[in-house]
PDB file of C-alpha atoms in Angstrom:
ATOM      1  CA  MET G   1      14.073  -5.552 -12.645  1.00  0.00           C
ATOM      2  CA  GLN G   2      15.349  -4.252  -9.340  1.00  0.00           C
ATOM      3  CA  THR G   3      14.412  -6.672  -6.605  1.00  0.00           C
ATOM      4  CA  ARG G   4      13.330  -5.637  -3.165  1.00  0.00           C
ATOM      5  CA  ARG G   5      16.572  -7.020  -1.712  1.00  0.00           C
ATOM      6  CA  ALA G   6      18.647  -4.899  -4.091  1.00  0.00           C
ATOM      7  CA  PHE G   7      16.616  -1.831  -3.150  1.00  0.00           C
ATOM      8  CA  LEU G   8      17.327  -2.418   0.521  1.00  0.00           C
ATOM      9  CA  ALA G   9      21.042  -2.757  -0.166  1.00  0.00           C
ATOM     10  CA  ALA G  10      21.069   0.432  -2.237  1.00  0.00           C
ATOM     11  CA  ALA G  11      19.312   2.386   0.482  1.00  0.00           C
ATOM     12  CA  GLY G  12      22.445   2.462   2.593  1.00  0.00           C
ATOM     13  CA  THR G  13      22.188   3.433   6.256  1.00  0.00           C
ATOM     14  CA  ALA G  14      19.316   5.903   6.050  1.00  0.00           C
ATOM     15  CA  ALA G  15      17.362   3.821   8.561  1.00  0.00           C
ATOM     16  CA  THR G  16      17.338   0.403  10.135  1.00  0.00           C
ATOM     17  CA  ILE G  17      13.894  -1.150  10.191  1.00  0.00           C
ATOM     18  CA  GLY G  18      14.731  -4.833  10.034  1.00  0.00           C
ATOM     19  CA  LEU G  19      13.036  -5.796   6.752  1.00  0.00           C
ATOM     20  CA  ALA G  20      14.050  -8.997   5.023  1.00  0.00           C
ATOM     21  CA  GLY G  21      14.243  -9.607   1.291  1.00  0.00           C
ATOM     22  CA  CYS G  22      11.009  -9.972  -0.648  1.00  0.00           C
ATOM     23  CA  THR G  23      10.696 -13.724  -0.968  1.00  0.00           C
ATOM     24  CA  GLY G  24       6.971 -14.326  -1.352  1.00  0.00           C
ATOM     25  CA  PRO G  25       3.694 -14.140   0.535  1.00  0.00           C
ATOM     26  CA  GLY G  26       3.484 -15.912   3.851  1.00  0.00           C
ATOM     27  CA  GLY G  27       0.569 -17.728   5.343  1.00  0.00           C
ATOM     28  CA  GLY G  28      -1.421 -17.707   8.500  1.00  0.00           C
ATOM     29  CA  GLY G  29      -2.794 -14.719  10.181  1.00  0.00           C
ATOM     30  CA  ASP G  30      -4.256 -12.488  12.763  1.00  0.00           C
ATOM     31  CA  GLY G  31      -7.183 -11.095  10.828  1.00  0.00           C
ATOM     32  CA  GLY G  32      -6.213  -9.818   7.403  1.00  0.00           C
ATOM     33  CA  SER G  33      -8.311  -9.672   4.267  1.00  0.00           C
ATOM     34  CA  ASP G  34     -11.629 -11.535   4.279  1.00  0.00           C
ATOM     35  CA  SER G  35     -11.385 -12.208   0.544  1.00  0.00           C
ATOM     36  CA  ASP G  36     -11.096 -15.827  -0.544  1.00  0.00           C
ATOM     37  CA  GLY G  37      -9.062 -14.767  -3.568  1.00  0.00           C
ATOM     38  CA  GLY G  38     -12.069 -14.772  -5.881  1.00  0.00           C
ATOM     39  CA  GLY G  39     -14.783 -12.688  -4.261  1.00  0.00           C
ATOM     40  CA  THR G  40     -15.015  -9.057  -3.240  1.00  0.00           C
ATOM     41  CA  PRO G  41     -13.094  -8.359  -0.017  1.00  0.00           C
ATOM     42  CA  SER G  42     -15.243  -7.407   2.961  1.00  0.00           C
ATOM     43  CA  GLY G  43     -12.843  -7.310   5.900  1.00  0.00           C
ATOM     44  CA  PRO G  44     -11.795  -4.371   8.104  1.00  0.00           C
ATOM     45  CA  VAL G  45      -9.505  -2.868   5.445  1.00  0.00           C
ATOM     46  CA  ALA G  46     -11.984  -3.167   2.574  1.00  0.00           C
ATOM     47  CA  THR G  47     -14.703  -1.511   4.681  1.00  0.00           C
ATOM     48  CA  ALA G  48     -12.504   1.102   6.370  1.00  0.00           C
ATOM     49  CA  PRO G  49     -13.935   4.634   6.590  1.00  0.00           C
ATOM     50  CA  VAL G  50     -12.813   7.187   4.024  1.00  0.00           C
ATOM     51  CA  PRO G  51     -12.818  10.971   4.530  1.00  0.00           C
ATOM     52  CA  ASP G  52     -15.961  12.962   3.826  1.00  0.00           C
ATOM     53  CA  ASP G  53     -13.923  15.018   1.331  1.00  0.00           C
ATOM     54  CA  PRO G  54     -11.620  12.454  -0.357  1.00  0.00           C
ATOM     55  CA  GLY G  55     -10.846  14.884  -3.157  1.00  0.00           C
ATOM     56  CA  ALA G  56      -8.881  16.970  -0.683  1.00  0.00           C
ATOM     57  CA  TYR G  57      -6.259  14.224  -0.445  1.00  0.00           C
ATOM     58  CA  THR G  58      -3.763  13.242  -3.131  1.00  0.00           C
ATOM     59  CA  TYR G  59      -3.203   9.815  -1.628  1.00  0.00           C
ATOM     60  CA  ALA G  60      -5.697   7.161  -0.605  1.00  0.00           C
ATOM     61  CA  ARG G  61      -6.725   7.511   2.999  1.00  0.00           C
ATOM     62  CA  MET G  62      -8.834   5.810   5.626  1.00  0.00           C
ATOM     63  CA  ASP G  63     -10.008   8.240   8.245  1.00  0.00           C
ATOM     64  CA  ALA G  64     -12.663   8.238  10.945  1.00  0.00           C
ATOM     65  CA  GLY G  65     -12.166  11.956  11.587  1.00  0.00           C
ATOM     66  CA  VAL G  66      -8.794  12.380  13.316  1.00  0.00           C
ATOM     67  CA  SER G  67      -5.790  14.619  12.796  1.00  0.00           C
ATOM     68  CA  THR G  68      -2.927  12.147  13.347  1.00  0.00           C
ATOM     69  CA  THR G  69      -1.828  10.528  10.081  1.00  0.00           C
ATOM     70  CA  VAL G  70       0.288   7.402   9.746  1.00  0.00           C
ATOM     71  CA  THR G  71       1.602   6.564   6.288  1.00  0.00           C
ATOM     72  CA  TYR G  72       1.785   3.046   4.904  1.00  0.00           C
ATOM     73  CA  VAL G  73       4.515   2.826   2.265  1.00  0.00           C
ATOM     74  CA  GLY G  74       3.952  -0.231   0.103  1.00  0.00           C
ATOM     75  CA  ASN G  75       4.222  -1.562  -3.422  1.00  0.00           C
ATOM     76  CA  TRP G  76       1.434  -3.247  -5.368  1.00  0.00           C
ATOM     77  CA  LYS G  77       3.839  -5.991  -6.492  1.00  0.00           C
ATOM     78  CA  CYS G  78       5.470  -6.680  -3.123  1.00  0.00           C
ATOM     79  CA  PRO G  79       4.644 -10.159  -1.735  1.00  0.00           C
ATOM     80  CA  LEU G  80       5.314  -9.001   1.816  1.00  0.00           C
ATOM     81  CA  CYS G  81       2.725  -6.262   1.337  1.00  0.00           C
ATOM     82  CA  ALA G  82       0.303  -9.003   0.305  1.00  0.00           C
ATOM     83  CA  GLU G  83       1.219 -10.890   3.470  1.00  0.00           C
ATOM     84  CA  PHE G  84       0.615  -7.721   5.497  1.00  0.00           C
ATOM     85  CA  SER G  85      -2.866  -7.457   3.936  1.00  0.00           C
ATOM     86  CA  ASN G  86      -3.814 -11.106   3.859  1.00  0.00           C
ATOM     87  CA  GLY G  87      -2.773 -11.887   7.416  1.00  0.00           C
ATOM     88  CA  THR G  88       0.554 -12.671   9.022  1.00  0.00           C
ATOM     89  CA  ASP G  89       1.608 -14.802  11.944  1.00  0.00           C
ATOM     90  CA  ARG G  90       4.855 -12.895  12.397  1.00  0.00           C
ATOM     91  CA  GLY G  91       3.750  -9.336  12.933  1.00  0.00           C
ATOM     92  CA  LEU G  92       0.895  -6.829  12.862  1.00  0.00           C
ATOM     93  CA  SER G  93      -1.462  -7.273   9.906  1.00  0.00           C
ATOM     94  CA  LEU G  94      -3.063  -4.367   8.085  1.00  0.00           C
ATOM     95  CA  GLY G  95      -6.476  -5.629   9.211  1.00  0.00           C
ATOM     96  CA  ALA G  96      -5.396  -5.606  12.853  1.00  0.00           C
ATOM     97  CA  LEU G  97      -3.974  -2.106  12.463  1.00  0.00           C
ATOM     98  CA  VAL G  98      -7.290  -0.874  11.065  1.00  0.00           C
ATOM     99  CA  THR G  99      -9.332  -2.627  13.760  1.00  0.00           C
ATOM    100  CA  ASP G 100      -7.130  -1.493  16.630  1.00  0.00           C
ATOM    101  CA  TYR G 101      -6.254   2.051  15.575  1.00  0.00           C
ATOM    102  CA  VAL G 102      -8.166   3.404  12.535  1.00  0.00           C
ATOM    103  CA  THR G 103     -11.737   2.325  13.201  1.00  0.00           C
ATOM    104  CA  PRO G 104     -11.688   3.564  16.839  1.00  0.00           C
ATOM    105  CA  GLY G 105     -10.525   6.968  15.565  1.00  0.00           C
ATOM    106  CA  ASP G 106      -6.995   6.907  16.981  1.00  0.00           C
ATOM    107  CA  ILE G 107      -5.160   7.455  13.675  1.00  0.00           C
ATOM    108  CA  ALA G 108      -5.829   8.047   9.991  1.00  0.00           C
ATOM    109  CA  LEU G 109      -3.892   5.932   7.508  1.00  0.00           C
ATOM    110  CA  GLU G 110      -2.720   6.989   4.062  1.00  0.00           C
ATOM    111  CA  TYR G 111      -1.171   4.742   1.441  1.00  0.00           C
ATOM    112  CA  ARG G 112       1.785   5.689  -0.735  1.00  0.00           C
ATOM    113  CA  ALA G 113       3.083   3.296  -3.373  1.00  0.00           C
ATOM    114  CA  LEU G 114       6.869   3.286  -3.594  1.00  0.00           C
ATOM    115  CA  CYS G 115       7.437   2.586  -7.293  1.00  0.00           C
ATOM    116  CA  TYR G 116      10.818   4.194  -8.020  1.00  0.00           C
ATOM    117  CA  THR G 117      14.202   3.965  -6.348  1.00  0.00           C
ATOM    118  CA  GLY G 118      16.220   7.040  -5.469  1.00  0.00           C
ATOM    119  CA  GLY G 119      17.983   6.676  -8.805  1.00  0.00           C
ATOM    120  CA  GLY G 120      14.696   6.826 -10.681  1.00  0.00           C
ATOM    121  CA  GLU G 121      14.563   3.165 -11.680  1.00  0.00           C
ATOM    122  CA  PRO G 122      11.284   1.252 -11.220  1.00  0.00           C
ATOM    123  CA  PHE G 123      11.141  -0.669  -7.958  1.00  0.00           C
ATOM    124  CA  LEU G 124       9.915  -4.286  -8.372  1.00  0.00           C
ATOM    125  CA  GLY G 125       9.650  -4.203 -12.134  1.00  0.00           C
ATOM    126  CA  PRO G 126       8.927  -1.786 -14.975  1.00  0.00           C
ATOM    127  CA  ASP G 127       5.181  -2.291 -14.493  1.00  0.00           C
ATOM    128  CA  ALA G 128       5.220  -1.237 -10.819  1.00  0.00           C
ATOM    129  CA  PRO G 129       4.749   2.494 -11.567  1.00  0.00           C
ATOM    130  CA  ARG G 130       1.721   1.632 -13.700  1.00  0.00           C
ATOM    131  CA  ALA G 131       0.178  -0.179 -10.741  1.00  0.00           C
ATOM    132  CA  GLY G 132       0.897   2.844  -8.550  1.00  0.00           C
ATOM    133  CA  ARG G 133      -0.830   5.149 -11.030  1.00  0.00           C
ATOM    134  CA  ALA G 134      -3.773   2.761 -11.235  1.00  0.00           C
ATOM    135  CA  GLY G 135      -4.225   2.934  -7.472  1.00  0.00           C
ATOM    136  CA  LEU G 136      -4.358   6.731  -7.556  1.00  0.00           C
ATOM    137  CA  ALA G 137      -6.779   6.537 -10.491  1.00  0.00           C
ATOM    138  CA  VAL G 138      -9.131   4.365  -8.428  1.00  0.00           C
ATOM    139  CA  TRP G 139      -8.853   6.834  -5.539  1.00  0.00           C
ATOM    140  CA  ASN G 140      -9.886   9.649  -7.865  1.00  0.00           C
ATOM    141  CA  VAL G 141     -12.596   7.762  -9.777  1.00  0.00           C
ATOM    142  CA  ASP G 142     -14.320   5.995  -6.876  1.00  0.00           C
ATOM    143  CA  PRO G 143     -12.687   6.610  -3.478  1.00  0.00           C
ATOM    144  CA  ALA G 144     -15.332   4.606  -1.640  1.00  0.00           C
ATOM    145  CA  SER G 145     -14.124   1.460  -3.423  1.00  0.00           C
ATOM    146  CA  TYR G 146     -10.399   2.135  -3.091  1.00  0.00           C
ATOM    147  CA  TRP G 147      -9.677  -0.090  -0.118  1.00  0.00           C
ATOM    148  CA  ARG G 148     -11.698  -2.939  -1.634  1.00  0.00           C
ATOM    149  CA  PHE G 149      -9.533  -2.583  -4.730  1.00  0.00           C
ATOM    150  CA  HIS G 150      -6.392  -2.582  -2.617  1.00  0.00           C
ATOM    151  CA  GLU G 151      -7.373  -5.762  -0.806  1.00  0.00           C
ATOM    152  CA  HIS G 152      -8.561  -7.476  -3.978  1.00  0.00           C
ATOM    153  CA  VAL G 153      -5.195  -6.882  -5.638  1.00  0.00           C
ATOM    154  CA  MET G 154      -3.326  -8.075  -2.546  1.00  0.00           C
ATOM    155  CA  ALA G 155      -5.472 -11.223  -2.315  1.00  0.00           C
ATOM    156  CA  ASN G 156      -4.924 -12.025  -6.000  1.00  0.00           C
ATOM    157  CA  GLN G 157      -1.387 -10.687  -6.466  1.00  0.00           C
ATOM    158  CA  PRO G 158       0.531 -12.560  -9.188  1.00  0.00           C
ATOM    159  CA  PRO G 159       4.199 -13.464  -8.654  1.00  0.00           C
ATOM    160  CA  GLU G 160       6.570 -10.541  -8.158  1.00  0.00           C
ATOM    161  CA  ASP G 161       8.777 -11.464 -11.125  1.00  0.00           C
ATOM    162  CA  GLU G 162       5.887 -11.315 -13.599  1.00  0.00           C
ATOM    163  CA  ALA G 163       5.119  -8.058 -15.418  1.00  0.00           C
ATOM    164  CA  TRP G 164       1.440  -8.479 -14.579  1.00  0.00           C
ATOM    165  CA  ALA G 165       0.454  -4.842 -13.964  1.00  0.00           C
ATOM    166  CA  THR G 166      -0.814  -4.201 -17.482  1.00  0.00           C
ATOM    167  CA  ARG G 167      -3.665  -1.818 -18.182  1.00  0.00           C
ATOM    168  CA  PRO G 168      -6.142  -4.636 -19.018  1.00  0.00           C
ATOM    169  CA  ARG G 169      -5.239  -6.576 -15.866  1.00  0.00           C
ATOM    170  CA  LEU G 170      -5.525  -3.510 -13.643  1.00  0.00           C
ATOM    171  CA  VAL G 171      -8.891  -2.605 -15.188  1.00  0.00           C
ATOM    172  CA  GLU G 172      -9.992  -6.193 -14.618  1.00  0.00           C
ATOM    173  CA  PHE G 173      -8.971  -5.934 -10.962  1.00  0.00           C
ATOM    174  CA  ALA G 174     -10.901  -2.661 -10.659  1.00  0.00           C
ATOM    175  CA  GLY G 175     -14.029  -4.209 -12.076  1.00  0.00           C
ATOM    176  CA  ALA G 176     -13.774  -7.269  -9.839  1.00  0.00           C
ATOM    177  CA  ALA G 177     -13.370  -5.023  -6.782  1.00  0.00           C
ATOM    178  CA  GLY G 178     -16.545  -3.110  -7.618  1.00  0.00           C
ATOM    179  CA  VAL G 179     -14.997   0.167  -8.766  1.00  0.00           C
ATOM    180  CA  ALA G 180     -17.816   2.256 -10.239  1.00  0.00           C
ATOM    181  CA  ASP G 181     -16.106   3.095 -13.566  1.00  0.00           C
ATOM    182  CA  PRO G 182     -13.242   0.729 -14.422  1.00  0.00           C
ATOM    183  CA  ASP G 183     -12.988   2.221 -17.918  1.00  0.00           C
ATOM    184  CA  ALA G 184     -12.171   5.623 -16.398  1.00  0.00           C
ATOM    185  CA  VAL G 185      -9.383   3.935 -14.446  1.00  0.00           C
ATOM    186  CA  GLY G 186      -8.126   2.440 -17.703  1.00  0.00           C
ATOM    187  CA  SER G 187      -8.185   5.838 -19.404  1.00  0.00           C
ATOM    188  CA  ALA G 188      -6.195   7.400 -16.560  1.00  0.00           C
ATOM    189  CA  ILE G 189      -3.619   4.626 -16.799  1.00  0.00           C
ATOM    190  CA  ALA G 190      -3.324   5.106 -20.562  1.00  0.00           C
ATOM    191  CA  ASP G 191      -2.803   8.868 -20.439  1.00  0.00           C
ATOM    192  CA  GLY G 192      -0.195   8.787 -17.667  1.00  0.00           C
ATOM    193  CA  SER G 193      -2.293  10.516 -15.037  1.00  0.00           C
ATOM    194  CA  HIS G 194      -0.933  10.639 -11.478  1.00  0.00           C
ATOM    195  CA  GLU G 195       2.703  10.058 -12.464  1.00  0.00           C
ATOM    196  CA  SER G 196       3.831  13.072 -10.431  1.00  0.00           C
ATOM    197  CA  GLY G 197       2.031  11.745  -7.364  1.00  0.00           C
ATOM    198  CA  VAL G 198       3.738   8.379  -7.731  1.00  0.00           C
ATOM    199  CA  ARG G 199       7.173   9.911  -8.206  1.00  0.00           C
ATOM    200  CA  ALA G 200       6.769  12.135  -5.157  1.00  0.00           C
ATOM    201  CA  ASN G 201       6.599   9.020  -3.004  1.00  0.00           C
ATOM    202  CA  THR G 202      10.276   8.288  -3.624  1.00  0.00           C
ATOM    203  CA  GLU G 203      11.364  11.525  -1.976  1.00  0.00           C
ATOM    204  CA  PHE G 204       8.872  11.025   0.846  1.00  0.00           C
ATOM    205  CA  ALA G 205      10.202   7.527   1.515  1.00  0.00           C
ATOM    206  CA  ALA G 206      13.807   8.700   1.484  1.00  0.00           C
ATOM    207  CA  SER G 207      13.105  11.548   3.908  1.00  0.00           C
ATOM    208  CA  ALA G 208      11.344   9.134   6.279  1.00  0.00           C
ATOM    209  CA  GLY G 209      14.170   6.587   6.211  1.00  0.00           C
ATOM    210  CA  VAL G 210      12.161   3.931   4.395  1.00  0.00           C
ATOM    211  CA  ARG G 211      14.357   1.115   3.075  1.00  0.00           C
ATOM    212  CA  GLY G 212      11.743  -1.247   1.688  1.00  0.00           C
ATOM    213  CA  THR G 213       8.130  -2.293   1.769  1.00  0.00           C
ATOM    214  CA  PRO G 214       5.903  -2.645   3.704  1.00  0.00           C
ATOM    215  CA  THR G 215       6.797   0.168   6.102  1.00  0.00           C
ATOM    216  CA  LEU G 216       4.688   2.299   8.435  1.00  0.00           C
ATOM    217  CA  VAL G 217       5.848   5.884   8.935  1.00  0.00           C
ATOM    218  CA  VAL G 218       4.784   7.140  12.359  1.00  0.00           C
ATOM    219  CA  GLY G 219       5.854  10.694  13.072  1.00  0.00           C
ATOM    220  CA  ASP G 220       9.382  10.989  11.722  1.00  0.00           C
ATOM    221  CA  SER G 221      10.292   7.309  12.037  1.00  0.00           C
ATOM    222  CA  ALA G 222       9.850   4.177   9.922  1.00  0.00           C
ATOM    223  CA  TYR G 223       8.699   0.842  11.337  1.00  0.00           C
ATOM    224  CA  SER G 224       8.255  -2.665   9.992  1.00  0.00           C
ATOM    225  CA  PRO G 225       4.894  -4.356  10.628  1.00  0.00           C
ATOM    226  CA  PHE G 226       6.897  -7.546  11.080  1.00  0.00           C
ATOM    227  CA  GLU G 227       8.414  -6.039  14.241  1.00  0.00           C
ATOM    228  CA  PRO G 228       5.103  -5.393  15.998  1.00  0.00           C
ATOM    229  CA  GLU G 229       6.271  -4.297  19.447  1.00  0.00           C
ATOM    230  CA  PRO G 230       8.105  -1.095  18.423  1.00  0.00           C
ATOM    231  CA  LEU G 231       5.375  -0.340  15.887  1.00  0.00           C
ATOM    232  CA  ARG G 232       2.567  -0.685  18.432  1.00  0.00           C
ATOM    233  CA  SER G 233       4.529   1.437  20.902  1.00  0.00           C
ATOM    234  CA  ALA G 234       4.866   4.181  18.277  1.00  0.00           C
ATOM    235  CA  LEU G 235       1.190   3.944  17.314  1.00  0.00           C
ATOM    236  CA  ASP G 236       0.113   4.086  20.962  1.00  0.00           C
ATOM    237  CA  SER G 237       2.239   7.200  21.468  1.00  0.00           C
ATOM    238  CA  VAL G 238       0.432   9.146  18.729  1.00  0.00           C
ATOM    239  CA  SER G 239      -3.081   7.740  19.185  1.00  0.00           C
ATOM    240  CA  GLY G 240      -5.987   9.879  20.276  1.00  0.00           C
TER     241      GLY G 240
END
């Protein structure tokens, strides 16, 4: 399994965004997920607005009707992505980003799961691409529940070094998050649907200078949510 630290080292000097190695979820927070780890999430991310025409978008999106899109590059198995969702005392949480920028209609946010390195190897384990495909399956089956699913997985994320993203576990997560047809998600996982969409994220991340997860791509630049001042400055510059 390629670790997040190894991925960062392999990325070379494409960009400098100050991300540390993936060492595990942190505590504390500034308003992340409202899930207690067992119930259905109901915080600002889980209840974020989705487009009126979600089928027009390949990747999951929260959008209150604006034209400026910021892309969140994450990985379903990344503990720091879970920290970003669940609340962090050392940066900007996903919940705060939604509350401050998405809900007021300043930006739209799309999510792309980075599941392969530039060399084509799975990033954060051989099961990571399956988790990425499952996310896109949920977006296609029941887009209104997508962000609940995202937050449920982040709140209940097993350890990074476990190959936990099996089809049964992902279907279980979908059902627990209230996805309308978890079996359809399972069928999409089984038949390999959305693989091309997942693989396209590797090229997108490389072109944006992404060296790890979580990263926010604002315009043509990549920012770490754990360095909140430059990220907020970039978000403020494109808002409205």
